[in-house]
Structures are given as C-alpha cells and as structure tokens.
Tab-separated table of C-alpha atoms in Angstrom:
chain	number	residue	atom	x	y	z
A	1	ASP	CA	57.181	122.796	127.095
A	2	THR	CA	56.767	118.826	126.141
A	3	ALA	CA	60.556	117.970	125.104
A	4	VAL	CA	59.740	115.056	122.788
A	5	SER	CA	56.751	114.767	121.405
A	6	GLN	CA	55.518	112.639	118.715
A	7	THR	CA	51.910	112.396	116.753
A	8	PRO	CA	49.620	111.083	116.424
A	9	LYS	CA	48.796	109.371	119.963
A	10	TYR	CA	46.931	106.667	117.816
A	11	LEU	CA	46.846	105.116	114.783
A	12	VAL	CA	44.592	102.211	113.684
A	13	THR	CA	44.689	101.117	110.163
A	14	GLN	CA	44.008	98.557	107.681
A	15	MET	CA	47.039	95.866	106.737
A	16	GLY	CA	48.139	96.810	103.109
A	17	ASN	CA	47.672	101.164	104.341
A	18	ASP	CA	51.012	103.825	104.824
A	19	LYS	CA	50.924	105.804	107.312
A	20	SER	CA	54.081	108.293	109.353
A	21	ILE	CA	55.013	109.309	112.755
A	22	LYS	CA	56.092	112.654	113.323
A	23	CYS	CA	58.992	113.138	115.962
A	24	GLU	CA	59.781	116.425	117.072
A	25	GLN	CA	62.677	117.391	120.162
A	26	ASN	CA	62.859	120.634	121.834
A	27	LEU	CA	65.997	119.691	123.970
A	28	GLY	CA	68.822	120.616	121.325
A	29	HIS	CA	69.609	117.311	121.136
A	30	ASP	CA	72.582	115.530	118.230
A	31	THR	CA	70.346	112.076	118.557
A	32	MET	CA	67.357	110.543	117.574
A	33	TYR	CA	66.298	107.326	117.545
A	34	TRP	CA	62.969	104.776	116.953
A	35	TYR	CA	62.293	102.142	119.700
A	36	LYS	CA	59.239	99.532	118.597
A	37	GLN	CA	58.101	97.862	122.084
A	38	ASP	CA	55.710	95.411	121.219
A	39	SER	CA	52.970	93.252	123.437
A	40	LYS	CA	55.247	91.437	125.415
A	41	LYS	CA	56.833	94.969	126.791
A	42	PHE	CA	60.354	94.361	125.165
A	43	LEU	CA	61.820	98.095	123.615
A	44	LYS	CA	63.898	96.975	120.737
A	45	ILE	CA	65.741	99.645	118.560
A	46	MET	CA	65.127	100.485	115.426
A	47	PHE	CA	67.094	103.256	113.975
A	48	SER	CA	68.892	106.195	115.517
A	49	TYR	CA	70.249	109.426	114.025
A	50	ASN	CA	73.371	111.380	114.901
A	51	ASN	CA	72.909	115.217	113.107
A	52	LYS	CA	70.898	113.861	110.211
A	53	GLU	CA	72.667	111.081	109.678
A	54	LEU	CA	72.043	107.709	110.316
A	55	ILE	CA	73.887	105.740	112.887
A	56	ILE	CA	71.971	102.769	113.214
A	57	ASN	CA	69.434	100.253	110.989
A	58	GLU	CA	68.650	96.957	112.908
A	59	THR	CA	67.161	94.521	110.955
A	60	VAL	CA	63.899	96.327	110.319
A	61	PRO	CA	62.088	95.614	106.919
A	62	ASN	CA	62.484	98.150	103.761
A	63	ARG	CA	58.920	98.943	104.280
A	64	PHE	CA	60.431	100.967	107.615
A	65	SER	CA	61.569	103.992	105.729
A	66	PRO	CA	63.093	107.226	108.294
A	67	LYS	CA	63.587	110.410	107.699
A	68	SER	CA	65.130	113.275	109.554
A	69	PRO	CA	65.010	116.771	108.000
A	70	ASP	CA	66.524	118.255	110.202
A	71	LYS	CA	68.329	117.812	113.868
A	72	ALA	CA	65.145	118.116	115.918
A	73	HIS	CA	63.012	115.993	113.514
A	74	LEU	CA	62.586	112.342	112.955
A	75	ASN	CA	59.482	110.603	111.116
A	76	LEU	CA	58.855	107.286	110.466
A	77	HIS	CA	56.868	106.321	107.205
A	78	ILE	CA	55.458	102.712	107.345
A	79	ASN	CA	54.770	100.551	104.061
A	80	SER	CA	52.445	98.536	103.228
A	81	LEU	CA	51.511	97.537	107.051
A	82	GLU	CA	51.432	94.156	107.629
A	83	LEU	CA	49.255	92.205	111.004
A	84	GLY	CA	52.652	91.977	113.257
A	85	ASP	CA	53.650	95.503	113.267
A	86	SER	CA	51.348	97.015	115.484
A	87	ALA	CA	53.063	97.892	117.962
A	88	VAL	CA	54.087	101.031	120.494
A	89	TYR	CA	56.434	103.208	118.781
A	90	PHE	CA	58.708	105.753	121.243
A	91	CYS	CA	60.998	108.364	119.452
A	92	ALA	CA	63.453	109.768	121.902
A	93	SER	CA	66.603	111.273	121.992
A	94	SER	CA	69.314	111.872	123.361
A	95	GLN	CA	72.099	114.687	123.709
A	96	ASP	CA	74.855	111.919	121.639
A	97	LEU	CA	75.330	108.402	121.162
A	98	THR	CA	76.391	107.764	125.014
A	99	GLY	CA	72.173	108.401	126.300
A	100	PRO	CA	70.683	109.097	128.470
A	101	LEU	CA	67.479	108.623	126.043
A	102	HIS	CA	64.471	110.414	126.720
A	103	PHE	CA	60.990	109.278	125.340
A	104	GLY	CA	58.291	110.461	123.959
A	105	ASN	CA	55.059	109.540	124.553
A	106	GLY	CA	53.982	107.242	121.818
A	107	THR	CA	51.938	106.135	119.182
A	108	ARG	CA	49.694	102.885	118.955
A	109	LEU	CA	49.257	101.368	116.369
A	110	THR	CA	47.040	98.960	116.071
A	111	VAL	CA	46.729	97.818	112.205
A	112	THR	CA	43.153	95.781	111.600
B	1	GLN	CA	74.562	89.436	119.958
B	2	LYS	CA	74.815	91.825	122.970
B	3	GLU	CA	72.311	91.035	125.372
B	4	VAL	CA	70.600	92.738	128.459
B	5	GLU	CA	69.311	89.869	130.816
B	6	GLN	CA	66.522	90.762	133.831
B	7	ASN	CA	64.478	88.779	135.624
B	8	SER	CA	61.145	89.312	134.043
B	9	GLY	CA	58.796	89.062	138.037
B	10	PRO	CA	56.803	90.182	138.779
B	11	LEU	CA	58.584	91.148	142.356
B	12	SER	CA	56.034	91.288	144.927
B	13	VAL	CA	57.272	93.260	147.773
B	14	PRO	CA	55.296	94.912	150.940
B	15	GLU	CA	55.004	98.552	151.297
B	16	GLY	CA	57.662	99.621	153.046
B	17	ALA	CA	60.447	96.643	151.807
B	18	ILE	CA	63.736	96.714	150.263
B	19	ALA	CA	62.793	95.911	146.431
B	20	SER	CA	66.716	94.782	144.829
B	21	LEU	CA	66.339	94.711	140.987
B	22	ASN	CA	69.325	92.909	139.074
B	23	CYS	CA	70.331	92.801	135.526
B	24	THR	CA	73.118	91.489	133.780
B	25	TYR	CA	74.672	92.269	130.500
B	26	SER	CA	76.855	90.317	127.859
B	27	ASP	CA	79.390	93.368	126.306
B	28	ARG	CA	82.449	93.575	129.187
B	29	GLY	CA	82.856	96.764	126.535
B	30	SER	CA	79.648	98.234	127.942
B	31	GLN	CA	80.353	102.355	129.270
B	32	SER	CA	77.564	103.853	130.262
B	33	PHE	CA	73.883	102.298	132.762
B	34	PHE	CA	70.842	103.125	133.102
B	35	TRP	CA	67.601	102.376	134.741
B	36	TYR	CA	64.256	103.587	133.470
B	37	ARG	CA	60.428	102.977	134.706
B	38	GLN	CA	57.526	102.457	132.569
B	39	TYR	CA	54.125	102.529	133.911
B	40	SER	CA	51.472	100.924	132.529
B	41	GLY	CA	50.258	102.764	129.156
B	42	LYS	CA	53.355	104.794	129.000
B	43	SER	CA	57.042	105.929	128.456
B	44	PRO	CA	59.824	104.587	129.727
B	45	GLU	CA	61.211	107.411	132.326
B	46	LEU	CA	65.154	107.755	133.227
B	47	ILE	CA	64.931	107.441	137.065
B	48	MET	CA	69.164	106.536	137.558
B	49	SER	CA	72.536	106.464	135.857
B	50	ILE	CA	75.823	105.184	136.903
B	51	TYR	CA	79.233	105.139	135.050
B	52	SER	CA	81.576	103.307	137.345
B	53	ASN	CA	81.668	100.898	139.241
B	54	GLY	CA	80.014	101.364	142.905
B	55	ASP	CA	76.863	102.789	144.236
B	56	LYS	CA	75.432	105.606	143.887
B	57	GLU	CA	72.740	107.138	145.610
B	58	ASP	CA	69.554	109.465	144.678
B	59	GLY	CA	66.547	109.819	147.479
B	60	ARG	CA	65.358	106.500	147.502
B	61	PHE	CA	67.084	104.955	144.430
B	62	THR	CA	70.583	103.187	144.580
B	63	ALA	CA	72.707	101.519	141.877
B	64	GLN	CA	74.960	99.502	142.116
B	65	LEU	CA	77.757	98.417	139.464
B	66	ASN	CA	79.861	95.649	139.191
B	67	LYS	CA	81.650	95.894	135.718
B	68	ALA	CA	84.177	92.795	136.615
B	69	SER	CA	81.307	90.597	137.285
B	70	GLN	CA	78.795	92.731	134.761
B	71	TYR	CA	75.948	93.213	136.545
B	72	VAL	CA	73.409	96.068	137.789
B	73	SER	CA	71.161	96.600	140.239
B	74	LEU	CA	68.678	98.804	141.692
B	75	LEU	CA	67.599	98.935	145.099
B	76	ILE	CA	64.427	100.646	146.359
B	77	ARG	CA	63.912	101.969	150.140
B	78	ASP	CA	60.929	102.215	151.674
B	79	SER	CA	59.443	100.968	148.702
B	80	GLN	CA	55.481	102.496	147.875
B	81	PRO	CA	53.026	101.032	146.069
B	82	SER	CA	53.174	104.413	143.610
B	83	ASP	CA	57.269	102.127	142.512
B	84	SER	CA	54.727	99.737	141.223
B	85	ALA	CA	55.503	99.755	137.386
B	86	THR	CA	58.328	97.520	135.258
B	87	TYR	CA	61.949	98.790	135.513
B	88	LEU	CA	63.894	98.614	132.327
B	89	CYS	CA	68.067	98.480	132.256
B	90	ALA	CA	69.539	99.319	129.950
B	91	VAL	CA	73.745	99.449	128.521
B	92	VAL	CA	75.192	101.418	126.525
B	93	ASN	CA	78.921	101.037	123.809
B	94	TYR	CA	79.819	103.885	122.043
B	95	GLY	CA	82.793	102.124	121.333
B	96	GLY	CA	83.346	103.561	117.598
B	97	SER	CA	80.477	105.886	117.586
B	98	GLN	CA	77.741	103.364	117.631
B	99	GLY	CA	76.100	104.136	119.883
B	100	ASN	CA	73.506	101.437	121.054
B	101	LEU	CA	71.523	101.617	123.685
B	102	ILE	CA	70.870	98.064	124.479
B	103	PHE	CA	67.146	97.566	127.127
B	104	GLY	CA	66.506	94.526	129.112
B	105	LYS	CA	63.025	92.444	129.206
B	106	GLY	CA	62.361	94.738	132.181
B	107	THR	CA	61.173	92.985	135.818
B	108	LYS	CA	57.639	94.015	136.727
B	109	LEU	CA	57.405	95.112	140.703
B	110	SER	CA	54.525	95.306	142.769
B	111	VAL	CA	54.347	96.966	145.790
B	112	LYS	CA	51.649	95.731	148.079
B	113	PRO	CA	49.688	98.581	150.623
C-alpha cells in the first residue's frame, strides 16, 4: 500500500490553463504539506496543513490554492499556469508539526 | 531568514571509503534534524533523524549533531555505488506550533566502483 499517493505523476499543459494535483495519505498523520522542487533540485515548502487547518503559507502566488477536505487529503489547484510553474511538486505528510516527512512520488508539471 | 547550508558537491568517493556530508543551520532554536536521500527522478527518502547532541548510528550511517556549532553531519561507511544520490539535510524549529521543515540544497554524492 502506498503511504502518500499523489496524482497525476506527469502533467503537461499550456500557459493560462488551470490544473489540480491530488494527494492522499493513509498513514493517519495529522499534518500534510506541499513542496516545490525546482530544476536546481531545491525543495521549498509551499503550504502545510495541520488537522485540515492552514498553518504555513509561504510566499506563493495566490494562483496556488490548497484544499484539505479532510486530514487524509490535501489537493493543490493552480490557476493561470505560467512557464515558471514548471517543477516537481511533492506532497508529504508527518505525524505532527515536528516531522519527519513522508513524501509522495511527486508530480512533474511542465507548462509549455 | 532561516537557512540550511550544504556543499552542493559533487562529492566523489571510491567504493568502500567513508563519505562525509556536512550541514550547517542558522536557526539556533532548531530542535529536529533529518537526513534524506534522493535518487534522480525519485522522491526524498528519510534515512536518519537526530534530536540531541552526539552521534546516532544506524547500520552504515552515522548522524552527528552539535547544536552549539549549529552543525549536523552524516557519515556513510563502506560506501557503495548504490549510495550515489543527492543527500538533503532538513531542520525544523517547532516552537510556537509553526513547525516548518527547511531543506538544504543537497549534496550530490558519487561513489565510484
């Protein structure tokens, strides 16, 4: 059983489109995250949710909107996609805010 | 601005040698420290966690923490080609319920047969 699963694995789309990435964890964790890994492999936190409540919202354009319908799910919706949004997006979860994180397999987003 | 610094490498070691990976962090209040391994095209995988000063050993891996120097390291003994990957140091300060795991940029390790 996959602990943290995210879909789709690959996403290729054109500038200006809106897309969503879904994430689910079956570990019973309270905290879920979205991280962005750029072409230089730097992992940067975007959002974290604890018990469905937004805890961290780093300097991310408001075109990015996370949604957590329950503790096991954290989805990411992106409006008006731009070329600079191309990256790998990782969902992760942890028991609580102290870590450690368990990562999903990533979604490689390519905006053309 | 809280920062985690690592040498980007690549660090190249011969098979069977000890690989030493280093990390410094700026937030003196940091409380939890992790090492992740990331193979190319894969997701980060937790290999070590350490919370108190000193050494922690797990198989061929040893994590070392020195909070006074704000320094954490990972030693890999008897390095194998399969250890070739990028190693990410991560640090969290969970004071004020604002836990935020901050990653360094990673050190690329290459183990030559």
